XYZ file of N, CA and C in Angstrom:
372
model
N 8.591 11.681 -32.425
C 7.990 10.565 -31.704
C 7.927 10.794 -30.578
N 6.825 10.806 -29.404
C 6.613 11.244 -27.877
C 6.335 10.242 -27.497
N 6.132 10.339 -26.106
C 5.429 9.538 -25.157
C 4.840 9.949 -24.241
N 3.500 9.636 -23.352
C 3.214 10.305 -22.624
C 3.053 8.993 -20.978
N 3.200 9.817 -19.856
C 3.005 8.315 -18.830
C 1.661 8.857 -18.502
N 0.680 7.808 -18.748
C -0.447 7.978 -18.267
C -1.157 8.063 -17.035
N -0.595 7.275 -16.079
C -1.071 6.319 -15.069
C -0.228 5.679 -14.369
N -0.187 5.121 -13.175
C 0.249 4.154 -12.161
C -0.436 2.737 -12.486
N -0.036 1.876 -12.771
C -0.836 0.660 -12.889
C -0.727 -0.181 -11.436
N 0.617 -0.254 -10.859
C 0.678 -1.298 -10.127
C 2.248 -0.668 -9.062
N 2.221 -1.056 -7.569
C 3.185 -0.617 -7.058
C 3.623 -2.419 -6.330
N 5.170 -2.759 -6.471
C 5.187 -3.875 -5.990
C 5.802 -3.887 -4.817
N 5.399 -4.652 -3.682
C 5.996 -4.556 -2.321
C 6.489 -6.190 -2.247
N 7.423 -6.147 -1.249
C 7.656 -7.746 -0.674
C 7.492 -7.816 0.694
N 7.494 -9.352 0.721
C 6.765 -10.293 1.980
C 8.258 -11.164 1.743
N 7.987 -12.162 2.995
C 8.934 -13.224 3.399
C 8.142 -14.108 2.894
N 9.167 -15.253 2.005
C 8.504 -16.220 2.074
C 7.157 -16.828 2.897
N 6.141 -17.242 2.127
C 4.766 -17.701 2.709
C 4.026 -16.610 3.600
N 4.515 -15.530 3.067
C 3.632 -14.352 3.547
C 2.306 -13.516 2.804
N 1.597 -14.526 2.077
C 0.803 -14.254 1.298
C -0.610 -14.143 2.567
N -0.751 -15.066 3.096
C -1.725 -15.031 4.236
C -1.979 -13.517 5.300
N -0.408 -13.196 5.484
C -0.326 -11.910 6.283
C -0.610 -11.112 5.506
N -0.226 -11.210 4.245
C -0.647 -10.225 3.119
C -2.207 -9.752 2.884
N -2.790 -10.898 2.593
C -4.590 -11.086 2.504
C -4.842 -10.333 3.800
N -4.522 -10.767 4.899
C -5.311 -10.341 6.009
C -5.443 -8.722 6.519
N -4.048 -8.261 5.746
C -3.884 -6.687 5.923
C -4.797 -6.039 4.737
N -4.401 -6.123 3.311
C -4.905 -5.682 2.179
C -6.206 -6.128 2.051
N -6.758 -7.045 2.041
C -7.969 -7.729 2.327
C -8.798 -7.386 3.127
N -8.514 -7.936 4.181
C -8.982 -7.709 5.545
C -9.286 -6.229 6.107
N -7.885 -5.592 6.176
C -7.680 -4.276 7.250
C -8.438 -3.224 6.210
N -7.466 -3.157 4.924
C -8.069 -2.078 3.831
C -9.149 -2.479 3.050
N -9.735 -3.645 3.101
C -10.902 -3.916 2.080
C -10.433 -3.916 0.395
N -9.535 -4.394 0.490
C -8.781 -4.202 -1.379
C -9.464 -5.847 -1.794
N -9.664 -5.346 -2.905
C -10.108 -6.846 -3.610
C -9.044 -7.464 -4.162
N -8.926 -8.996 -3.629
C -7.378 -9.789 -4.386
C -7.963 -9.905 -5.604
N -6.800 -9.980 -6.750
C -7.020 -10.198 -8.111
C -6.415 -11.798 -7.955
N -7.083 -12.090 -9.360
C -6.569 -13.408 -9.701
C -4.949 -13.111 -10.681
N -4.059 -14.084 -10.342
C -2.603 -13.955 -10.736
C -2.903 -14.774 -12.201
N -2.105 -14.409 -12.997
C -2.187 -15.497 -14.395
C -1.339 -16.349 -13.953
N -1.760 -18.106 -14.564
C -1.186 -18.812 -14.018
C 0.453 -19.306 -13.799
N 0.860 -18.545 -14.833
C 2.753 -18.418 -14.552
C 3.170 -17.563 -13.711
N 2.530 -16.228 -13.302
C 2.924 -15.772 -12.201
C 2.290 -15.985 -10.720
N 0.963 -17.064 -10.677
C 0.766 -17.170 -9.633
C 1.734 -18.217 -8.974
N 2.554 -19.094 -9.969
C 3.351 -20.147 -9.757
C 4.859 -19.898 -9.243
N 4.961 -18.307 -9.061
C 6.144 -17.588 -7.753
C 5.532 -17.334 -6.720
N 4.117 -17.064 -6.697
C 3.385 -16.784 -5.234
C 3.742 -15.550 -5.550
N 3.098 -15.168 -3.777
C 2.549 -13.725 -3.976
C 1.058 -13.303 -4.186
N 0.894 -11.973 -4.028
C -0.843 -12.042 -4.660
C -0.873 -10.644 -4.898
N -1.957 -10.424 -5.730
C -2.295 -8.950 -6.056
C -3.609 -8.509 -5.293
N -3.744 -7.008 -5.409
C -4.914 -6.450 -4.625
C -5.172 -5.001 -5.242
N -6.344 -4.783 -5.469
C -6.612 -3.344 -6.032
C -7.793 -2.738 -5.233
N -7.825 -1.496 -5.289
C -8.892 -0.509 -4.733
C -8.665 0.743 -5.395
N -9.605 1.282 -5.748
C -9.813 2.872 -6.222
C -8.773 2.460 -7.484
N -8.001 3.843 -7.622
C -7.103 3.515 -8.529
C -5.537 3.009 -8.220
N -5.779 1.915 -6.858
C -4.471 1.552 -6.606
C -4.311 0.288 -6.689
N -3.172 -0.463 -7.240
C -2.797 -1.927 -7.366
C -1.373 -2.485 -6.757
N -1.547 -3.001 -5.766
C -0.212 -3.498 -5.251
C -0.135 -5.025 -5.305
N 1.196 -5.294 -6.172
C 1.463 -6.537 -5.839
C 2.195 -6.856 -4.871
N 2.314 -7.856 -4.214
C 2.897 -8.176 -2.811
C 4.118 -9.688 -3.571
N 5.174 -9.574 -3.285
C 5.913 -10.743 -3.765
C 7.124 -11.039 -2.879
N 7.027 -12.251 -2.415
C 7.809 -13.168 -1.752
C 9.465 -13.019 -1.867
N 10.335 -12.362 -1.117
C 11.500 -12.884 -1.447
C 12.248 -13.038 -0.312
N 13.443 -14.269 -0.620
C 14.389 -14.397 0.348
C 14.817 -13.420 0.891
N 15.462 -14.024 2.261
C 16.159 -12.785 2.901
C 15.537 -11.553 3.248
N 14.291 -11.452 3.162
C 13.003 -10.131 3.335
C 13.693 -9.758 4.160
N 13.410 -7.804 3.932
C 13.661 -6.680 4.799
C 12.550 -5.965 4.377
N 12.011 -5.656 5.510
C 10.812 -4.262 5.204
C 11.470 -3.377 4.859
N 10.619 -2.293 3.838
C 11.176 -1.207 3.663
C 10.332 -0.039 4.776
N 11.368 0.590 5.211
C 10.886 1.583 6.335
C 11.061 2.761 5.718
N 11.902 3.095 4.399
C 11.737 4.990 4.101
C 11.210 4.802 2.911
N 11.122 4.219 1.430
C 10.728 4.393 0.414
C 9.028 3.593 0.113
N 7.947 4.259 0.134
C 6.684 3.795 0.466
C 6.160 4.094 -0.852
N 4.797 3.876 -0.977
C 3.819 4.139 -2.085
C 2.628 4.955 -1.111
N 2.655 6.398 -1.848
C 1.868 7.563 -1.538
C 0.095 7.211 -1.901
N -0.850 6.569 -1.018
C -2.055 6.358 -1.451
C -2.937 7.389 -0.853
N -3.842 7.911 -1.876
C -4.891 8.770 -1.927
C -6.075 8.112 -1.180
N -6.842 8.797 -0.030
C -7.998 8.332 0.711
C -8.849 9.182 0.574
N -9.954 8.817 1.035
C -11.686 9.556 1.546
C -11.439 8.849 3.047
N -11.615 9.639 4.214
C -12.020 9.238 5.432
C -10.455 8.790 6.461
N -9.571 9.567 5.872
C -8.276 9.452 6.887
C -8.533 9.102 8.375
N -9.375 9.700 9.108
C -9.348 9.342 10.333
C -9.782 7.962 10.583
N -11.425 7.297 9.923
C -11.472 6.074 9.715
C -10.523 5.413 9.553
N -9.700 5.446 8.730
C -8.538 4.507 8.076
C -7.555 3.820 9.237
N -7.172 5.601 10.001
C -6.277 5.628 10.988
C -7.022 4.461 12.247
N -8.734 4.740 12.464
C -8.862 3.889 13.706
C -8.843 2.717 13.269
N -9.054 2.098 11.833
C -9.311 0.812 11.731
C -8.094 0.283 11.834
N -6.842 1.003 11.104
C -5.424 0.384 11.335
C -5.078 0.571 12.561
N -5.225 0.963 13.819
C -4.938 0.821 14.726
C -5.542 -0.559 15.940
N -6.678 -0.448 15.385
C -7.367 -1.353 15.645
C -7.032 -2.932 15.416
N -6.623 -2.976 14.259
C -5.748 -4.173 13.901
C -4.308 -4.467 14.133
N -3.548 -3.489 15.087
C -2.791 -3.818 15.519
C -1.337 -2.985 14.303
N -1.691 -2.273 13.542
C -0.723 -1.403 12.973
C -0.837 0.419 13.332
N 0.133 0.527 13.609
C 0.577 1.750 14.596
C 0.531 2.874 13.557
N 0.047 4.106 13.516
C -0.118 4.869 12.614
C 0.946 6.294 13.120
N 1.891 6.728 12.335
C 2.594 8.132 12.566
C 1.718 9.334 11.592
N 1.392 10.082 12.504
C 0.612 11.109 12.060
C 1.717 12.423 11.103
N 2.017 13.007 9.850
C 2.938 13.903 9.759
C 2.542 15.229 9.179
N 2.206 16.169 9.966
C 1.659 17.331 9.459
C 2.500 18.461 8.203
N 3.279 17.598 8.002
C 4.720 18.194 6.437
C 3.942 18.491 5.162
N 3.192 17.903 4.942
C 2.890 17.789 3.162
C 1.667 18.777 3.257
N 2.064 19.946 2.515
C 0.962 20.816 2.146
C -0.001 20.403 1.263
N -1.319 20.957 1.899
C -2.847 20.630 1.566
C -2.962 19.389 1.740
N -2.700 18.491 2.650
C -3.348 17.290 2.808
C -2.719 17.285 4.422
N -3.788 16.345 4.827
C -3.658 15.479 5.920
C -2.865 14.322 5.745
N -1.709 13.473 6.683
C -1.030 12.141 6.145
C -0.913 11.397 7.317
N -0.844 10.471 7.049
C -0.070 9.319 8.025
C 0.554 8.554 7.175
N 1.554 7.389 8.055
C 2.103 6.260 7.493
C 1.519 5.121 8.553
N 1.789 4.190 8.113
C 1.597 3.005 8.977
C 2.230 1.583 8.374
N 2.407 0.640 8.930
C 3.510 -0.506 8.525
C 2.005 -1.558 7.814
N 2.505 -2.186 6.973
C 1.751 -2.986 6.164
C 1.865 -4.231 7.075
N 1.173 -5.680 6.753
C 1.388 -6.663 7.856
C 3.016 -7.267 7.823
N 4.186 -6.779 6.982
C 5.484 -7.254 7.121
C 6.011 -5.969 7.413
N 5.723 -4.831 7.752
C 6.244 -3.826 8.251
C 6.912 -2.872 7.021
N 6.397 -3.101 5.484
C 6.386 -1.945 4.808
C 5.709 -0.515 4.949
N 6.508 0.341 4.822
C 5.954 1.758 4.905
C 4.739 1.911 4.188
N 3.494 2.505 4.670
C 2.844 3.061 3.181
C 2.003 4.430 4.108
N 1.879 5.027 3.192
C 1.815 6.679 3.268
C 0.536 6.453 2.848
N -0.650 7.451 3.516
C -1.954 7.579 3.240
C -2.404 8.947 3.405
N -2.776 9.599 1.985
C -2.907 11.167 2.255
C -4.314 11.412 2.034
N -4.832 12.317 2.696
C -6.200 13.183 2.521
C -6.196 14.670 2.126
N -6.648 14.889 1.008
C -6.335 16.562 0.512
C -7.218 16.916 1.651
N -7.020 18.228 1.866
C -7.867 19.258 2.870
C -8.871 19.739 2.307
N -9.837 19.722 2.927
C -11.018 20.390 1.990
C -11.321 21.605 2.348
N -11.271 22.616 1.853
C -11.780 23.935 2.190
C -13.060 24.478 2.870
């Protein structure tokens, strides 16, 4: 018997208790992701879920929250320069990193300071 890994379903990121509105402003507002309804049993725990393209992110509140500074999701995008402008205009500074072969990439914090990586393949 064998198994195969098919795809990534979601990434879970954390926020402080009550941080859902800031997450909505960032993920739905800045990134343009669609908020997904949570099943009632999970909605009672707080948090919020978002989806765009092939990426789904689940934001969960935790006591004693500390933003993730190193571990991060890497998200493929089209229009990296436009995304960088939108992030910076919304107060989320970008850090360009040229050290990923075949891609342009940047890092930016989400509404709670979690590190996010956005990559765009270099077109020949």
